Every structure is written in structure tokens, then in C-alpha cells.
Coordinates of C-alpha atoms in Angstrom, one line a residue:
X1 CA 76.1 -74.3 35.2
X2 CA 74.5 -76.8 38.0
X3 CA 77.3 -78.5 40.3
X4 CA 77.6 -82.4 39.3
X5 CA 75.3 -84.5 41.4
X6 CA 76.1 -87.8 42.1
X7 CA 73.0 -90.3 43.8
X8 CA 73.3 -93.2 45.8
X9 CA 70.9 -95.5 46.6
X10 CA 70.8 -97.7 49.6
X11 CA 68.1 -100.2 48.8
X12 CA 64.7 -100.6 46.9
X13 CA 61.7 -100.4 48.4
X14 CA 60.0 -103.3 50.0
X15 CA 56.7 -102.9 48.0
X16 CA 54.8 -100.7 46.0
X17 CA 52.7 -98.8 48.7
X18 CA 56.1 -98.1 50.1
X19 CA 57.3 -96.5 47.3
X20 CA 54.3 -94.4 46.6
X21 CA 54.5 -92.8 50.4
X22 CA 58.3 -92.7 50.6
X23 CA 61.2 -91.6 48.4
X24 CA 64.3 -93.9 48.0
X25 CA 66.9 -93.0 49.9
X26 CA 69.4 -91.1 48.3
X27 CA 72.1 -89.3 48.9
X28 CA 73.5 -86.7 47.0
X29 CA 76.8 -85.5 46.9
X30 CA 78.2 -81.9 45.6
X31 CA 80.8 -79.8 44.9
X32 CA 80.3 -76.1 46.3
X33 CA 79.3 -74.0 43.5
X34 CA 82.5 -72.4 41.5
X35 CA 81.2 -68.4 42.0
X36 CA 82.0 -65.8 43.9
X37 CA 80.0 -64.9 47.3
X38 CA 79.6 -61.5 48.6
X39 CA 79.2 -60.8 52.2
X40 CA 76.3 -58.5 51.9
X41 CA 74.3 -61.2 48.8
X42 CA 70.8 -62.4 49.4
X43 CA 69.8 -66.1 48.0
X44 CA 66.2 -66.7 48.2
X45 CA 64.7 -70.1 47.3
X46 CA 61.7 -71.5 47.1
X47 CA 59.8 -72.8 50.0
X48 CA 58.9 -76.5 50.1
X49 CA 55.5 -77.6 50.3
X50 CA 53.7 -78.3 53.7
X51 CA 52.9 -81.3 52.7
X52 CA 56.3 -82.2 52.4
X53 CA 57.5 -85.1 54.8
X54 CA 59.8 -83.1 57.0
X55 CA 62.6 -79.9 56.4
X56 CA 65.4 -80.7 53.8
X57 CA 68.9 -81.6 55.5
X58 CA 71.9 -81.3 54.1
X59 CA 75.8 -82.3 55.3
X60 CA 78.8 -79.7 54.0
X61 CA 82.3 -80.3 54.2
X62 CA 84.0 -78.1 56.2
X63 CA 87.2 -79.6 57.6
X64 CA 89.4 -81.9 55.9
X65 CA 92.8 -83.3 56.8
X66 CA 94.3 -82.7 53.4
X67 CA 91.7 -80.3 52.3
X68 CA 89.9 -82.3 49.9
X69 CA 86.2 -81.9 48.4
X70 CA 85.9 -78.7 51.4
X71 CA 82.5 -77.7 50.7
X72 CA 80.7 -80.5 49.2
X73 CA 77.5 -81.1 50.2
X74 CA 75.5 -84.2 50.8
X75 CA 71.4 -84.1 50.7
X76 CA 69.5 -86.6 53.1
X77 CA 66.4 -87.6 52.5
X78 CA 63.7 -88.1 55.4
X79 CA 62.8 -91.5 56.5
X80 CA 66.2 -93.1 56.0
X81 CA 69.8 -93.6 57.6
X82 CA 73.4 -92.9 56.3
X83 CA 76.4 -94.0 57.9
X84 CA 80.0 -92.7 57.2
X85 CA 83.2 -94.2 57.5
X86 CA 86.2 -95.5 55.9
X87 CA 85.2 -98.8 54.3
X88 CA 83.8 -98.7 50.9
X89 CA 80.2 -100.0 51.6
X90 CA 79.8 -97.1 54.0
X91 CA 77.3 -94.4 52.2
X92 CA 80.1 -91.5 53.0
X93 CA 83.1 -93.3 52.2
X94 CA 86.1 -91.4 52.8
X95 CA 89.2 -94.4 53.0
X96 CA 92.0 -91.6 52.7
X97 CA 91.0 -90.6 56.9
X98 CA 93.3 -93.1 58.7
X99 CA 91.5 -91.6 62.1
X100 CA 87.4 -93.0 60.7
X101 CA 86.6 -96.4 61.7
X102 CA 85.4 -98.7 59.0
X103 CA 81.7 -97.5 59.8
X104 CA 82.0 -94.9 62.1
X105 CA 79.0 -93.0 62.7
X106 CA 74.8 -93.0 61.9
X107 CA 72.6 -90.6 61.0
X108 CA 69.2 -91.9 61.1
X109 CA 66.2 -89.3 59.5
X110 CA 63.3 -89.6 61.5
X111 CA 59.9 -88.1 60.1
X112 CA 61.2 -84.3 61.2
X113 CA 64.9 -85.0 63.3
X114 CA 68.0 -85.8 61.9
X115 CA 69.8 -88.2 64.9
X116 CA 73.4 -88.7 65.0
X117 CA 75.0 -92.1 66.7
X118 CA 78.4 -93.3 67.3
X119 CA 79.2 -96.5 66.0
X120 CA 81.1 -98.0 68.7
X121 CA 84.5 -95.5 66.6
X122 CA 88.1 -95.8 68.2
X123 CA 88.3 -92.1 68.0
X124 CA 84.7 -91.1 68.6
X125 CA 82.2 -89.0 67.4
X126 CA 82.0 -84.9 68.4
X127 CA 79.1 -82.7 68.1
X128 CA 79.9 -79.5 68.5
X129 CA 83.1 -80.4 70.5
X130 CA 81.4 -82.6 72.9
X131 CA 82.1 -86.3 72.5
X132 CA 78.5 -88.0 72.2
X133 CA 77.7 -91.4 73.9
X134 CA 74.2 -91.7 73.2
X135 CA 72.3 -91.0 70.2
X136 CA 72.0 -87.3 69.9
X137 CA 69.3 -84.9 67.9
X138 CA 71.3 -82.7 65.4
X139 CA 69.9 -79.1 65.4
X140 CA 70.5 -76.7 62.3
X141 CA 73.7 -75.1 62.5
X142 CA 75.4 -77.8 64.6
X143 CA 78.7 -78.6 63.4
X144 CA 79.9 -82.5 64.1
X145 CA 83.3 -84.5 64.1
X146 CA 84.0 -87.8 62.7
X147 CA 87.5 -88.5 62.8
X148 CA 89.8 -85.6 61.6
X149 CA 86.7 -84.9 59.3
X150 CA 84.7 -82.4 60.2
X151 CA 80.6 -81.3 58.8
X152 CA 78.0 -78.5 59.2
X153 CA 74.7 -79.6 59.4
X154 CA 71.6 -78.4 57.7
X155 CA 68.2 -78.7 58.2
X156 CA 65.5 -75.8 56.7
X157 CA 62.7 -75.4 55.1
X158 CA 64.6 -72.7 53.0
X159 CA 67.9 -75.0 53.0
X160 CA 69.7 -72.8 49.8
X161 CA 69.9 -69.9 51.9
X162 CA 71.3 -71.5 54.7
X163 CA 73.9 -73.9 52.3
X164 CA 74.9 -70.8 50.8
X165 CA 75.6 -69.0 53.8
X166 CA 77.7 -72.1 54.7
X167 CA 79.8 -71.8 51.6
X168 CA 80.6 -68.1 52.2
X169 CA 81.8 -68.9 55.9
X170 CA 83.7 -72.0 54.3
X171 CA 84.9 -69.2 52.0
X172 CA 86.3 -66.9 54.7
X173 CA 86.8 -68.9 58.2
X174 CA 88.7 -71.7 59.0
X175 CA 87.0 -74.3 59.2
X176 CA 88.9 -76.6 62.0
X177 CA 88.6 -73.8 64.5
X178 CA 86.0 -71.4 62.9
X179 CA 88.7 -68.3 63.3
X180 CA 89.8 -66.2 60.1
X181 CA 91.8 -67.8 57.3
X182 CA 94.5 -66.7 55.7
X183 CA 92.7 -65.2 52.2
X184 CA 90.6 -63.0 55.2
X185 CA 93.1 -62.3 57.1
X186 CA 94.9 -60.6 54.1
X187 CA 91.6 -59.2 52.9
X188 CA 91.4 -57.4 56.6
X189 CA 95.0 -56.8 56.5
X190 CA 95.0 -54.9 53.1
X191 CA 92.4 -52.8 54.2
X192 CA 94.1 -51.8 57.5
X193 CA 97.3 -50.8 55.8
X194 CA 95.2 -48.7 53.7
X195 CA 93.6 -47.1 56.4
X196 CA 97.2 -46.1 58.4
X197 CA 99.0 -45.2 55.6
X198 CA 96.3 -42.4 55.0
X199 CA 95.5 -41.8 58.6
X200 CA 99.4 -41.7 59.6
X201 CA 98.0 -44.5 62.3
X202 CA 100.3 -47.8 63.5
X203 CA 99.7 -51.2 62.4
X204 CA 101.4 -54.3 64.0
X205 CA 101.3 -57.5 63.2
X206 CA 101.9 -60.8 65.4
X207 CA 102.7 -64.0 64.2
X208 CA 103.4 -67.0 66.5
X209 CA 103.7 -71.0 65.9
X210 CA 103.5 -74.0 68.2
X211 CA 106.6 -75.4 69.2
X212 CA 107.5 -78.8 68.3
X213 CA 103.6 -79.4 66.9
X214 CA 105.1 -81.9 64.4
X215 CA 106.4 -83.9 67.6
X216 CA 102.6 -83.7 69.1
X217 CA 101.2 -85.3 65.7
X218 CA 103.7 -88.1 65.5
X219 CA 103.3 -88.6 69.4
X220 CA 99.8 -88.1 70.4
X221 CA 98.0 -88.7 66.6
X222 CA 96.9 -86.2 64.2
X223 CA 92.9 -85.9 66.1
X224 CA 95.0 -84.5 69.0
X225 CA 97.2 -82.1 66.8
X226 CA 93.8 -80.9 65.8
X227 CA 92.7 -80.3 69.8
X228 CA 95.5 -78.4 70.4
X229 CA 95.1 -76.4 67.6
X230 CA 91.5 -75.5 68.6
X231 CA 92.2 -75.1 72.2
X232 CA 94.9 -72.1 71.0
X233 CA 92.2 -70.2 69.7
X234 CA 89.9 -70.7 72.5
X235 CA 92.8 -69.6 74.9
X236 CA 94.1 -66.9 73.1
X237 CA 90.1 -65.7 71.8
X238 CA 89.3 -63.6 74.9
X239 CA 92.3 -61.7 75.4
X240 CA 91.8 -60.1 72.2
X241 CA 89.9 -56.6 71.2
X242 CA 87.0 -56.6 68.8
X243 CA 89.1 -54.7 66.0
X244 CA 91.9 -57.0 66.0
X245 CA 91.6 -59.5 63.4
X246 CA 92.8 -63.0 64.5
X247 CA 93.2 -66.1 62.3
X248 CA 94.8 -69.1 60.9
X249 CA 97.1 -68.5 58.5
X250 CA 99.2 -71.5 58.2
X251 CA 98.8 -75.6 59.4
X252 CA 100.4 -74.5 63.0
X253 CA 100.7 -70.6 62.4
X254 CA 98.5 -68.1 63.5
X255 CA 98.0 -64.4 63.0
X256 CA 97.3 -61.2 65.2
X257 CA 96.7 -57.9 63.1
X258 CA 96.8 -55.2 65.6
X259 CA 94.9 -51.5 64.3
X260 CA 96.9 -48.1 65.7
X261 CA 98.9 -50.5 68.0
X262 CA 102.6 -49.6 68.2
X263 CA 105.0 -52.2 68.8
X264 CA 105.3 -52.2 72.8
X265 CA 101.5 -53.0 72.7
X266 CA 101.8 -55.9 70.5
X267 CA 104.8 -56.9 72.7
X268 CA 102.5 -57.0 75.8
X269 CA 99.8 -58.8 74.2
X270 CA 102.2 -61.8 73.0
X271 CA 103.4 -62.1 76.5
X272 CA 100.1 -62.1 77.9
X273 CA 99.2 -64.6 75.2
X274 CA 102.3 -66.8 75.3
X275 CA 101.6 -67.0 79.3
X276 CA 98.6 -68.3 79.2
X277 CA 99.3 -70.3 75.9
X278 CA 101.9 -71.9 78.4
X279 CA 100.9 -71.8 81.6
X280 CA 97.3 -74.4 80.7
X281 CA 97.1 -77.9 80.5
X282 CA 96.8 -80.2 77.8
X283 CA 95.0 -83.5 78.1
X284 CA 93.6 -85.2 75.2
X285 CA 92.8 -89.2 75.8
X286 CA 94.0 -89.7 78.8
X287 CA 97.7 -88.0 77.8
X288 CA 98.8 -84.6 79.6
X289 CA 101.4 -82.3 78.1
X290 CA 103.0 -78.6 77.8
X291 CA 102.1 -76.6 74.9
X292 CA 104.5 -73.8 73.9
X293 CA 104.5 -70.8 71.2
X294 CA 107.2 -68.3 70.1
X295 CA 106.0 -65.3 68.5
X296 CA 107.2 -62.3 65.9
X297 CA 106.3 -58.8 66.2
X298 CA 106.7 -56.0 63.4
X299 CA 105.2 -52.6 62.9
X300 CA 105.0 -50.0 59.5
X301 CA 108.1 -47.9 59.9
X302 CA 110.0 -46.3 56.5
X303 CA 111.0 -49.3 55.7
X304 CA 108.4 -51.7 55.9
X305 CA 105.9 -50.0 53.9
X306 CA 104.1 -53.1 52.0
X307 CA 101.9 -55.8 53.6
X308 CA 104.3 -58.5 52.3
X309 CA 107.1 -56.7 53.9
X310 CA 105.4 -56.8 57.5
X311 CA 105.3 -60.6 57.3
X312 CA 108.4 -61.1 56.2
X313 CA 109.5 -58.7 59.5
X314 CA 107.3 -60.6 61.9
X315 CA 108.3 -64.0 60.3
X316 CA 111.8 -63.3 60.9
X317 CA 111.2 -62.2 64.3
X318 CA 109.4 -65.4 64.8
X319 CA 112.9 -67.1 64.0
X320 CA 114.7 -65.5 65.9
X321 CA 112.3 -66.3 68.8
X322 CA 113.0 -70.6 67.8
X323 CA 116.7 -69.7 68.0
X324 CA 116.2 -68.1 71.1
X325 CA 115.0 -71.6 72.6
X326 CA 111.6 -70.8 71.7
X327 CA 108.6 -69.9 74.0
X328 CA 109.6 -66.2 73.9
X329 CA 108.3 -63.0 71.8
X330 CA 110.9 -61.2 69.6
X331 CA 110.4 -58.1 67.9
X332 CA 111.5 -57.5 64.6
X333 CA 114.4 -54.1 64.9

């Protein structure tokens, strides 16, 4: 079955000559295709004809303050313009975003480039973290910020390969701050228990939140909640080994699964990681603040055998690290 389509047009054309050397604009808006994605699939489509006015480009969904329509794809047409923002007669209307001006951003399809503008936002416009001020090409694969929502674009001749790929990612990372999510994490972590409980090998699992994040949201706004969050991952990225599998497992929660690491190991990585968590500065529009995490530890032992049981060890630990007075590492005994 075909995922609904919905088109909207933006005007008529002028004349008839018009019409027979350029489509309407329209763009098309759908929902990522209900079926399962495995890693190792190939989707081949059908190349476009040369004489076709420039690459397809699409827009997908990837981040969404209360996860809504994640993965939904909107088709732009070449020769024409789309803006999005919160009011109604914007072509991407999304009013439920508090943090989108009423037309908030442009993208303007040129005979082969796609260029993205900011529309004079309160909040501004990102592309691939960097706050534009001028109107900026979009390359394929760039990933842009509106407000608290956040898209992938597209642009290929072979665009179903690349929109399919997008959905798999959407499937398996985060897409806020493009680490594991939770349904990999326990993917990964389900097949590392496997693996020690036949090998006889440790396993060790950190958790940690951010302290007081609900008092960041309320204070700073929810666009700076969502910094924070993504500078964590950049901090805490490059002190981590290839096999450990890091990722988002929760709004402020993050996970560490360590392979063959006994607890004192995972102890010393949290510490290093808390410091530095810590021990950087925070500035987001002009405000500065301190950051801070507390963290759980667990590891397989007789009596925590099951993957649920780990969590519930490190989550306890975790606990007992806010009831310690927080920015500490606990692990669970």
C-alpha cells in the first residue's frame, strides 16, 4: 500500500507557456512507509530523465518536540519556494512549535540548488548546527533546524534510495543528536548479553541524567534544553571506545553499554565523563551556566542475569547518586 500523499499548491501559473515549461509547485507531504528496514536492504529506483529540470529534493522529519509525524517527507519541486513556520498560510505549517515564528524560514528551488533563508525568526535558523545569516546552499545530506524542529535534506537523482536510507537512520538513531536510541541501544544490548553469557565475559552498563534539566527548560527555553542535550553527546563522544555502544535512551537519560568491562572500568569512565560533563561551559544566547550529571553503574553478577535486571541495577544506582547531592557516580552493590 502507497503512503497517503497530500499536495499543496501555492499558486496557478501566470500563463499558458508557463505552464507547459514548468510544473506547479507542489508540495507533497508523507508518512514514512509502515515496513520494516533491514540494515543490510538495497532499494533501487529508477533514474530520472536528463532532461528533467534539476535532481528531486525531498524534506524528512527527523526531530520533533513531541515526536509527531517523525519521518514524513515533503517533495519540492524545482523552480519554486516553500516557507515553514507556525502560521497557517505558511506551506509547512506546524502551529503546535511554540519556538517557529509565524513564517520562519525559505527555501527557494533554483534550476539545480535548493537555498535555505532565515526569515528575520526569534530563534533562528541552523544548518547543520551553525546558525545561518545569509542565504545558504543546502547540500544532500545536510540536516537543518527550524525552531525545536528539526529536517534532513535530500537532493538525488536516485532520491528513493537516499529517503529510504533516511528512514532506516530515523529507525535506529536519535534524531536530535544523531546517537543510538533506545530500541538500538536494546537491540546492541541484547546481543552483548548474549555474547558474555556464552563467552563468561563482563558487561557493564552506565546510565546517567542531567541534573535539574527540567529547571534549564523552564529557565533558558526548550531550543536551549535541546543544546545542552546535543553538547552532552559531543562532550562525552570522544572519550568513548568504538565497541561501546552509546545512546539516548530517555528525554534527559543517556546510556553507556560497556563489552568485557568490569565495574571499576565503568567507574573510571563516568568520572572521567562526569568531569568533563562538569568542568565545560554552557552558553546558549547570550546566557552561561553549569551543567551537571549523576550516573549508575551495574555489571552481570548471579544475580543480575537479565538485561532488564541491569537497568533496573544501574537505575537504582543512578538514585542513589541524586540522593547523594547529585554530580557523583554510584555503583550499584
Amino acid at each position: 500500500m502507497q503512503p497517503p500523499t497530500t499536495t499543496v499548491s501555492s499558486r496557478e501559473p501566470e500563463d499558458e507557456s508557463e505552464a507547459a515549461q514548468t510544473s506547479r509547485f507542489e508540495l507533497a507531504f508523507e508518512q514514512a512507509p509502515a515496513r520494516r528496514l533491514d540494515g543490510d536492504e538495497t532499494l533501487v529506483a529508477p533514474r530520472r530523465r536528463s532532461s528533467d529540470p534539476g535532481p528531486e529534493a525531498s524534506l524528512i522529519l527527523i526531530a520533533h518536540p513531541l515526536n509527531e509525524s517523525l519521518g514524513a517527507r515533503f517533495r519540492l519541486r524545482p523552480r519554486s519556494a516553500v516557507v515553514i513556520g507556525r502560521a497557517t498560510s505558511s506551506d509547512v505549517s506546524l502551529p503546535e512549535i511554540s519556538s517557529l515564528s509565524r513564517h520562519h524560514a525559505r527555501l527557494t528551488y533554483g534550476t539545480e540548488s535548493v537555498v535555505l533563508e532565515d526569515l528575520g525568526s526569534t530563534n533562528g535558523t541552523y544548518v547543520n548546527g551553525q546558525r545561518i545569516e545569509q542565504e545558504t546552499i543546502l547540500r544532500s545530506g545536510d540536516r537543518f533546524q527550524v525552531g525545536a524542529v528539526h529536517f534532513k535534506f535530500l537532493q538525488e537523482r536516485d532520491i528513493e534510495n537516499a529517503y529510504h536510507q533516511a528512514i532506516h537512520d530515523l529507525v535506529v538513531l536519535d534524531g536530535l543528536t544523531q546517537i543510538a536510541n533506545r530500541r538500538k541501544f536494546e537491540f546492541e544490548a541484547e546481543r552483548e548479553l548474549g555474547r558474555a553469557r556464552r563467552y563468561g565475559r563482563s558487561l557493564t552498563l552506565i546510565l546517567f541524567d542531567i541534573d535539574h534539566f527540567k529547571l534549564v527548560n523552564d529557565t533558558y527555553g526548550h531550543l536551549c534544553g535541546d543544546f545542552v542535550l546535543k553538547r552532552i553527546v559531543e562532550l562525552t563522544r570522544p572519550l568513548l571506545r568504538r565497541e561501546q555502544v552509546f545512546a539516548r535512551v530517555g528525554g534527559e537519560e543517556f546510556a553507556i553499554l560497556c563489552p568485557e568491562a568490569a565495574a571499576v572500568n565503568a567507574r573510571a569512565l563516568a568520572e572521567r565523563v562526569r568531569r568533563k560533563l562538569s568542568m565545560n561551559p554552557y552558553e546558549h544566547s547570550g546566557a552561561k551556566f553549569d551543567v551537571t550529571c549523576s550516573f549508575g553503574i551495574a555489571s552481570l553478577s548471579p544475580d543480575i542475569t537479565t538485561l532488564p535486571e541491569l537497568y533496573e541495577a544501574a537505575d537504582r544506582a543512578l538514585y542513589k547518586s541524586k540522593n547523594a547531592g547529585r554530580d557523583t557516580v554510584t555503583v550499584w552493590e
